[in-house]
Short mmCIF file of C-alpha atoms and ligand atoms in Angstrom, two decimals:
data_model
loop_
_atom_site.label_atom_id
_atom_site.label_comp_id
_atom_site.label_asym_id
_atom_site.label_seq_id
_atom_site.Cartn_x
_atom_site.Cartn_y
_atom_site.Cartn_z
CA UNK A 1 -64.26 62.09 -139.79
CA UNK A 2 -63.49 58.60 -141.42
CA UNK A 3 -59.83 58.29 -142.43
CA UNK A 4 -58.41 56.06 -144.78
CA UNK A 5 -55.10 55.60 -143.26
CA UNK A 6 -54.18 57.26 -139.77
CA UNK A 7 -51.07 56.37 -137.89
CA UNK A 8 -51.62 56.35 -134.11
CA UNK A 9 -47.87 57.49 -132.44
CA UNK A 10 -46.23 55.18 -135.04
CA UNK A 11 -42.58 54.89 -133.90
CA UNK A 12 -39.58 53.09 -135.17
CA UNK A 13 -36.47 52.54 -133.20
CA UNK A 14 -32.53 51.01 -134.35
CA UNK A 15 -30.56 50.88 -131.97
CA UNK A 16 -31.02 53.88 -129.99
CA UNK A 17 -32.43 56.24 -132.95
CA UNK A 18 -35.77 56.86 -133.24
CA UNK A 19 -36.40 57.07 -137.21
CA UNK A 20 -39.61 57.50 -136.51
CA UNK A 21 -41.12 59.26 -133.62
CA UNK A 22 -44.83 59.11 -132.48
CA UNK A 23 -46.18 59.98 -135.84
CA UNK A 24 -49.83 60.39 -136.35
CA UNK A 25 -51.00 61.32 -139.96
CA UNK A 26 -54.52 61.11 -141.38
CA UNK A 27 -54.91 60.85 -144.87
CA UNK A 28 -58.73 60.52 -146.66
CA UNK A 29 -60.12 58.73 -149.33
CA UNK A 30 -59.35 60.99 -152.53
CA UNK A 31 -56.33 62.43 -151.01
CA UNK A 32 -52.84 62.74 -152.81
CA UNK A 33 -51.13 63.12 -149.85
CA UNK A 34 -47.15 64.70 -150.15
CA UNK A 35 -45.20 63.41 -147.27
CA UNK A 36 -42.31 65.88 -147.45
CA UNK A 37 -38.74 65.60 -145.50
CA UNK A 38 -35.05 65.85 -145.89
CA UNK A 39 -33.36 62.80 -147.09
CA UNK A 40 -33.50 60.84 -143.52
CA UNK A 41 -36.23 62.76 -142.39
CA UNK A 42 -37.92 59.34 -141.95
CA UNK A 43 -39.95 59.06 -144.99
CA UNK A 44 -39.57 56.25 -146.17
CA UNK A 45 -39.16 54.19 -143.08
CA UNK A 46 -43.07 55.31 -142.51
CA UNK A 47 -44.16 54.20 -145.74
CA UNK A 48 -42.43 50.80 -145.70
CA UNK A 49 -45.06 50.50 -141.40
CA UNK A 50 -48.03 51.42 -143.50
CA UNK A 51 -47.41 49.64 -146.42
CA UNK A 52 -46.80 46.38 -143.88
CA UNK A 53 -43.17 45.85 -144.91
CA UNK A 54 -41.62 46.90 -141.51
CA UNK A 55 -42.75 46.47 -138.24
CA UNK A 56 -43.57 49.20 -135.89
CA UNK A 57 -41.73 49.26 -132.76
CA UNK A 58 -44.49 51.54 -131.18
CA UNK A 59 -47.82 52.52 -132.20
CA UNK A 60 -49.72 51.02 -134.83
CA UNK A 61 -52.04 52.07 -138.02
CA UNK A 62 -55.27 51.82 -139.18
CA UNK A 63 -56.41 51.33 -142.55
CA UNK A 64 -60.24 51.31 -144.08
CA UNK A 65 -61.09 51.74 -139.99
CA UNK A 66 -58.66 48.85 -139.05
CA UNK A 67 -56.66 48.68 -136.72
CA UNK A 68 -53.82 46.14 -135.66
CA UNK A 69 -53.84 42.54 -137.09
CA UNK A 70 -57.18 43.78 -138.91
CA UNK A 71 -55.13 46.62 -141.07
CA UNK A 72 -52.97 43.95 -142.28
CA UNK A 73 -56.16 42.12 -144.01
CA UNK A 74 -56.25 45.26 -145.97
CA UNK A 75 -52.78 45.38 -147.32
CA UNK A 76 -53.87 43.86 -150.65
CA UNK A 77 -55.70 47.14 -151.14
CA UNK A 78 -52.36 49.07 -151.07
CA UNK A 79 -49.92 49.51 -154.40
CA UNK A 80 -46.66 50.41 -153.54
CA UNK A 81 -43.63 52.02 -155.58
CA UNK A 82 -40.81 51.81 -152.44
CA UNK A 83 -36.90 52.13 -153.16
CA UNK A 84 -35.65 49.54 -155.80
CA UNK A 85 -39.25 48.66 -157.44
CA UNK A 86 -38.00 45.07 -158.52
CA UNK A 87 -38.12 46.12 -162.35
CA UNK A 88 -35.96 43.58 -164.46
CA UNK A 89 -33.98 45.54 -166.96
CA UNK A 90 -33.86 42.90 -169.81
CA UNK A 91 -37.02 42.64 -169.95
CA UNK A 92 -39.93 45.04 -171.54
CA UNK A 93 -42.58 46.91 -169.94
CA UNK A 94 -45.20 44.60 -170.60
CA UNK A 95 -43.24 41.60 -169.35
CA UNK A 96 -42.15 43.35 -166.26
CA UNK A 97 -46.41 43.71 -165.30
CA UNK A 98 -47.38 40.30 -166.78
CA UNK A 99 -44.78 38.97 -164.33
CA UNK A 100 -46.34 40.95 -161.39
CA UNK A 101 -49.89 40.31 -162.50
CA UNK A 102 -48.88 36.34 -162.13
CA UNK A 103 -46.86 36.96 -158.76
CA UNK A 104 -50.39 38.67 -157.17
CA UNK A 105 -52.74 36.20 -159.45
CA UNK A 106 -54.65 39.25 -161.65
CA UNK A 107 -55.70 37.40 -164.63
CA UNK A 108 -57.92 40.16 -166.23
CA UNK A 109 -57.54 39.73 -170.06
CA UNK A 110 -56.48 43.38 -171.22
CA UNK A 111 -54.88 44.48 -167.80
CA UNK A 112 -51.35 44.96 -168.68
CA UNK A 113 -52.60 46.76 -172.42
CA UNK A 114 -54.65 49.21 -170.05
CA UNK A 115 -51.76 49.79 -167.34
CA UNK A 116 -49.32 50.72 -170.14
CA UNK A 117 -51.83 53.05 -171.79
CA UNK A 118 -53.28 54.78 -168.08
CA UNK A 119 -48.69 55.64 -167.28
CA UNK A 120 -48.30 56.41 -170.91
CA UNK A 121 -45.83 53.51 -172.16
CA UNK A 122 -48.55 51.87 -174.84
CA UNK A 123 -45.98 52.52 -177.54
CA UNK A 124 -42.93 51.60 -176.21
CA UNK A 125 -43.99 47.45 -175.42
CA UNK A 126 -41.24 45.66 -177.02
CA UNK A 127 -38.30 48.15 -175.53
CA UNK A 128 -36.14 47.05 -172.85
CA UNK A 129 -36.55 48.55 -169.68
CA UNK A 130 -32.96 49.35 -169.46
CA UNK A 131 -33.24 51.56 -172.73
CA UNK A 132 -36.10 53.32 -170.78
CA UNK A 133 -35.18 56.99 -169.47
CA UNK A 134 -35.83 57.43 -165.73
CA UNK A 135 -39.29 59.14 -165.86
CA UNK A 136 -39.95 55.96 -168.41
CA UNK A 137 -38.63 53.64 -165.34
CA UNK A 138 -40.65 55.46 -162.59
CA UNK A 139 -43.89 55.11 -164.89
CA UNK A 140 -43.61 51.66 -165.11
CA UNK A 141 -42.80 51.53 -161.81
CA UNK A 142 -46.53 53.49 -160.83
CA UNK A 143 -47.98 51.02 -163.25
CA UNK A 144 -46.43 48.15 -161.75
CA UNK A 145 -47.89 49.60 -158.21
CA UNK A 146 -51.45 49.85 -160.00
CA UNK A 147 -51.55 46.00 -160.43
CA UNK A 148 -54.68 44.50 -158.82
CA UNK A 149 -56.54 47.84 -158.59
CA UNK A 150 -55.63 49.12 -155.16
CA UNK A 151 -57.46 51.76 -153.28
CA UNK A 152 -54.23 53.41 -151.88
CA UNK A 153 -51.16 53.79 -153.91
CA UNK A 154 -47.81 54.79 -151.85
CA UNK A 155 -44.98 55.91 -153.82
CA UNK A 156 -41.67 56.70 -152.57
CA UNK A 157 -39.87 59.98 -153.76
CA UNK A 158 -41.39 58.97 -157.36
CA UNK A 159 -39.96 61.65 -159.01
CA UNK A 160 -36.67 62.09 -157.35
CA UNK A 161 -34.11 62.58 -160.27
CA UNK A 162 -36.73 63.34 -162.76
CA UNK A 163 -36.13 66.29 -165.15
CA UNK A 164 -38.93 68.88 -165.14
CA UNK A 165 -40.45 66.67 -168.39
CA UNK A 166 -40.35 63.50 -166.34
CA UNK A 167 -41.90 65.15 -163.38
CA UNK A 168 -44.71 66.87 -165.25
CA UNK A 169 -45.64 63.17 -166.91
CA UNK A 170 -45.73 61.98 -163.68
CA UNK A 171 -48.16 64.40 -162.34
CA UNK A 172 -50.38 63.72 -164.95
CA UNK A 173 -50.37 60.43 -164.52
CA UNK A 174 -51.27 60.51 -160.59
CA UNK A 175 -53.57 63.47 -161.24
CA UNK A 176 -55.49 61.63 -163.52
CA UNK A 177 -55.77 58.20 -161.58
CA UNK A 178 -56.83 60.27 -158.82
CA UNK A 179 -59.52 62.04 -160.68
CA UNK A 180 -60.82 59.18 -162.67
CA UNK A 181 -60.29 56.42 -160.34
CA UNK A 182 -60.41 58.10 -156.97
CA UNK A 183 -57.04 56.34 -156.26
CA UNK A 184 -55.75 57.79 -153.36
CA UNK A 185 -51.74 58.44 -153.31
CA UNK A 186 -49.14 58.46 -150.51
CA UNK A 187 -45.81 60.52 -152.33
CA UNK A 188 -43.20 61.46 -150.86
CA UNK A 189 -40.27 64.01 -151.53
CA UNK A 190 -37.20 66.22 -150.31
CA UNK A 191 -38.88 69.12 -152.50
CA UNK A 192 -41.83 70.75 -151.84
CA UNK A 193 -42.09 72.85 -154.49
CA UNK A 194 -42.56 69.76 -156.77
CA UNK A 195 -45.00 68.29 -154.74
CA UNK A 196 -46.88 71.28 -154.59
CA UNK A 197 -48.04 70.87 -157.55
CA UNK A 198 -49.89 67.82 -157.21
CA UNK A 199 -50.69 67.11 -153.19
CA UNK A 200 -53.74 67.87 -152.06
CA UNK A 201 -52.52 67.48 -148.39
CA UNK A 202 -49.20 67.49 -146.89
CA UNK A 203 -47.49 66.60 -143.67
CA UNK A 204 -43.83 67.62 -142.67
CA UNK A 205 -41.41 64.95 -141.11
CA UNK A 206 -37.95 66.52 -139.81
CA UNK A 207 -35.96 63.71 -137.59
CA UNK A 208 -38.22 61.52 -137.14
CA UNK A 209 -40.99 64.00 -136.23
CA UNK A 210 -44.17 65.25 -137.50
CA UNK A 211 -43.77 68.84 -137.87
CA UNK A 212 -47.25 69.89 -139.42
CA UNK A 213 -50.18 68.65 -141.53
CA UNK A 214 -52.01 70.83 -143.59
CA UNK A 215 -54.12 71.18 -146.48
CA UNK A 216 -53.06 72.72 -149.86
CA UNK A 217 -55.01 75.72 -149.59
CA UNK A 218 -53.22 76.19 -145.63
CA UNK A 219 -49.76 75.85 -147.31
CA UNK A 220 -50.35 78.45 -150.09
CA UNK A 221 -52.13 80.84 -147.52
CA UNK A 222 -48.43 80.73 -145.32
CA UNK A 223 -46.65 81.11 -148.72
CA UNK A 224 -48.74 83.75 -150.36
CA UNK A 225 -48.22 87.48 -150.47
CA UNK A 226 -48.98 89.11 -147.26
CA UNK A 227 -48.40 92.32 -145.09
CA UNK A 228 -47.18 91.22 -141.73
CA UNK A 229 -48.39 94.02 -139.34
CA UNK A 230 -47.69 93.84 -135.73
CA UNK A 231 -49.56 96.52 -133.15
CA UNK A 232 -49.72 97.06 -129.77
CA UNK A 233 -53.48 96.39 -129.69
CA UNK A 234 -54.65 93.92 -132.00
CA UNK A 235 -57.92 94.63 -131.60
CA UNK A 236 -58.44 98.17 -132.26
CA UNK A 237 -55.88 97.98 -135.42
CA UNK A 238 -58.55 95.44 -136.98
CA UNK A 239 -61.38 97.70 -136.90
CA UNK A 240 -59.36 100.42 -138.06
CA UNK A 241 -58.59 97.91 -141.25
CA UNK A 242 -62.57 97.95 -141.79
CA UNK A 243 -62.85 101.22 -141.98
CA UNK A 244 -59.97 101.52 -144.56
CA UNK A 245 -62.18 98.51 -146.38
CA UNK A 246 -59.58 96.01 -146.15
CA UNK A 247 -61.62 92.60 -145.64
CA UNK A 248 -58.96 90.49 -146.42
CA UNK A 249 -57.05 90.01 -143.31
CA UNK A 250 -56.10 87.19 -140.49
CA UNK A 251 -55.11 87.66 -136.67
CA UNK A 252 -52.76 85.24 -136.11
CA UNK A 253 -51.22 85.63 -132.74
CA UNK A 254 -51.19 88.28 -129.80
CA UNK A 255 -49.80 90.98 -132.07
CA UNK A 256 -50.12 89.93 -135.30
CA UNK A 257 -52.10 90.35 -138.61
CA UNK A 258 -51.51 89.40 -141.92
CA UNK A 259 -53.14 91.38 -144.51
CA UNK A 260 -53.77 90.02 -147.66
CA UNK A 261 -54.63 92.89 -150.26
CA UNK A 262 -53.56 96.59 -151.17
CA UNK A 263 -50.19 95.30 -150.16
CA UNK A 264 -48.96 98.72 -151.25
CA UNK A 265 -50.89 100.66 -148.98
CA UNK A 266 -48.39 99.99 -145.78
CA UNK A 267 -47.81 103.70 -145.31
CA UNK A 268 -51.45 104.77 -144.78
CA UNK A 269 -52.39 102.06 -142.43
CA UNK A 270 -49.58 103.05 -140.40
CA UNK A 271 -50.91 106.31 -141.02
CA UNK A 272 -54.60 105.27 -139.95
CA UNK A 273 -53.40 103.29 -137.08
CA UNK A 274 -51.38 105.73 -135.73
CA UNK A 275 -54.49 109.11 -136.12
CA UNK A 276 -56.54 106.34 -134.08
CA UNK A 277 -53.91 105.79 -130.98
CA UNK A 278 -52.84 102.34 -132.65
CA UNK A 279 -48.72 101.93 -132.16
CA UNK A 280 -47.57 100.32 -135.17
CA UNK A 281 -44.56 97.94 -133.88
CA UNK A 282 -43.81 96.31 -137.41
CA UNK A 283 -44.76 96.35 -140.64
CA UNK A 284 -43.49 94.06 -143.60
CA UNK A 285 -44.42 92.85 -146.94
CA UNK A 286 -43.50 88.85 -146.68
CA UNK A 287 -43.77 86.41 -149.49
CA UNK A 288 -42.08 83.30 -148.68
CA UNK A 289 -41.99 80.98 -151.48
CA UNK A 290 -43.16 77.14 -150.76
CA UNK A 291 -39.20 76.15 -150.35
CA UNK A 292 -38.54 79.36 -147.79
CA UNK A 293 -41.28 78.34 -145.79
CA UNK A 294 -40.06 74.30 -145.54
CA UNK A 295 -36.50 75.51 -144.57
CA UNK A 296 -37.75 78.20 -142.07
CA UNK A 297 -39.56 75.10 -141.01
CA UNK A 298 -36.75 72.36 -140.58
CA UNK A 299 -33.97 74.97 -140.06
CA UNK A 300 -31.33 75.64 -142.60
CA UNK A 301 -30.38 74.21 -146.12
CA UNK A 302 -31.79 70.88 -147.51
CA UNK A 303 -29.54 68.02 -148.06
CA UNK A 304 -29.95 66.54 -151.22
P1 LIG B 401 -34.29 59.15 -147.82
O1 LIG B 401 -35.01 60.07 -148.73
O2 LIG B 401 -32.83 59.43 -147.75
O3 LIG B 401 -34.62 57.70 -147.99
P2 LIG B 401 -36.05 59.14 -145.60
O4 LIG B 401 -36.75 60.34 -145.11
O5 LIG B 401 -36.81 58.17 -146.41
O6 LIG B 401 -34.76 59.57 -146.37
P3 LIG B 401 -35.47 56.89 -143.94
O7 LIG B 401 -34.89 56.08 -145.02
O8 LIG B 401 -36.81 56.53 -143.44
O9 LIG B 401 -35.45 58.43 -144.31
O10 LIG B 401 -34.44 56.87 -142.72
C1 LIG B 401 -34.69 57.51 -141.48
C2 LIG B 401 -33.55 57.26 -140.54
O11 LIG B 401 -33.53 55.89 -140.16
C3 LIG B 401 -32.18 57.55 -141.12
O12 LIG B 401 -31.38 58.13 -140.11
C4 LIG B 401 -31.66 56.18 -141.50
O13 LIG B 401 -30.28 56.15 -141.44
C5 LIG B 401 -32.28 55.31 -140.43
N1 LIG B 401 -32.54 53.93 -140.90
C6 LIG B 401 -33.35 53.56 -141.90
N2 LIG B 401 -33.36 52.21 -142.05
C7 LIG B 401 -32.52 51.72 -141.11
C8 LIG B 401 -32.10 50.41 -140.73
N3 LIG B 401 -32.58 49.34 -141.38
N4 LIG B 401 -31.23 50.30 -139.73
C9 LIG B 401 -30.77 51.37 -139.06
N5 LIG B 401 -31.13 52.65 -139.36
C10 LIG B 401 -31.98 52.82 -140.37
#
């Protein structure tokens, strides 16, 4: 499958703490990809390897099927939006990209009119940026990461501190450069809920570690409404399910299945399983909401 960006065991080491620890993500053209952690999780130090402003200790990257020295060729491709986004306050919006348009040598007549209108900020061009609201601020700051039309746009926690307002302009925004321009994003965030409703693709760093990558429709499938039925034979239990008509159903280990429909009906497929020898060991209704699931996942309460 051809990647855009995959990390190959990408490690970062201070001192004796590994921030990062053998990472390997794979992220596709198209994706908007939600790289989701606890503050210190290791985020960001993984965005500033890919986006070639720190080194890796171990492992490398490769971008556009590049690996090594060759990836870094490619880092003019790459728009990024990482911690302090170099935004002078006394100055407006347009000045702000007209500076960074000069600093990377984009000369396009009508780029910085264009940039403001594609984030939403083609009214406000004579404001200072320090009158700007936050989700104003992080706007410019995705506009100023769209300079020189790059394939892959990595934003750090862009709407960390946003109000719900702020965070739904900012989804708009990345939905829409993602549909129309098939930019593909890097974002990443301490809550998953808000980035659920935007990624496409996730992966979960605790410590340093890659937990799990999975695609939107494999997060929503753990989080939806499900019975959790455990049996003593697995097998037998399933084609007792058939008979009852329920199709909608998934072994997932050993003992396991997770039923997906009549989630009322617990009773009588105990009661089925039961007239045809089938010990019923468990049997629960789950629905663990996108934030359960991530804390079931790390362990305990997010730090914020
Ligand atoms: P946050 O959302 O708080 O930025 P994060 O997931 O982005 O969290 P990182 O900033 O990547 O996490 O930090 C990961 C770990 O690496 C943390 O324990 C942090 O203290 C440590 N770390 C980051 N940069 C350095 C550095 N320059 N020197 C030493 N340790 C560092």
């Amino acid at each position: 499958m051809e990647y855009l960006l995959t990390t190959n065991s990408l490690t970062k080491q201070y001192g004796r703490h590994k921030a990062v620890n053998a990472v390997n993500i794979h992220i596709r053209q198209g994706d908007i990809y939600g790289l989701i952690g606890r503050n210190g999780a290791g985020k960001t130090t993984i965005l500033k390897m890919i986006s070639g402003l720190a080194a890796p200790t171990e492992g490398d990257f490769s971008l556009f099927g590049k690996t090594g020295k060759d990836a870094y060729e490619y880092m003019s491709r790459i728009g990024t939006l990482i911690e302090a986004p170099g935004i002078y306050p006394n100055m407006s919006a347009a000045e702000n990209l007209k500076l960074k348009c000069l600093a990377v040598g984009v000369r396009k007549k009508g780029t910085i009119e264009e940039l403001l209108k594609t984030v939403g900020l083609e009214n406000v061009e004579k404001k200072k940026v320090k009158k700007f609201s936050l989700g104003m601020k992080q706007r410019l700051g995705i506009a100023l990461a769209l300079v020189g039309d790059p394939d892959l746009v990595i934003l750090d926690e862009p709407i960390n501190g946003l109000d719900p307002q702020g965070i739904a302009e900012v989804r708009e925004t990345l939905q829409k450069l993602n549909k129309e321009k098939n930019i593909t994003f890097i974002i990443s965030s301490h809550i998953l809920e808000e980035l659920s409703k935007m990624a496409t693709n996730y992966g979960i760093i605790h410590n340093g570690i890659l937990l799990q990558e999975m695609t939107r429709e494999e997060l929503l499938a753990k989080c939806s409404e499900r019975i959790e039925l455990k049996t003593d034979d697995t097998r037998k239990a399933c084609t007792v399910l058939e008979d009852m008509g329920i199709e909608k159903y998934k072994v997932v280990d050993a003992d396991t299945i997770q039923i997906f429909e009549r989630l009322n009906d617990g009773g009588d497929i105990t009661m089925r399983l039961a007239e045809n020898g089938v010990k019923t060991m468990g049997i629960t209704v789950k629905n663990e909401a996108l934030e359960d699931y991530y804390l079931n996942l790390t362990g305990g309460i997010v730090n914020v």
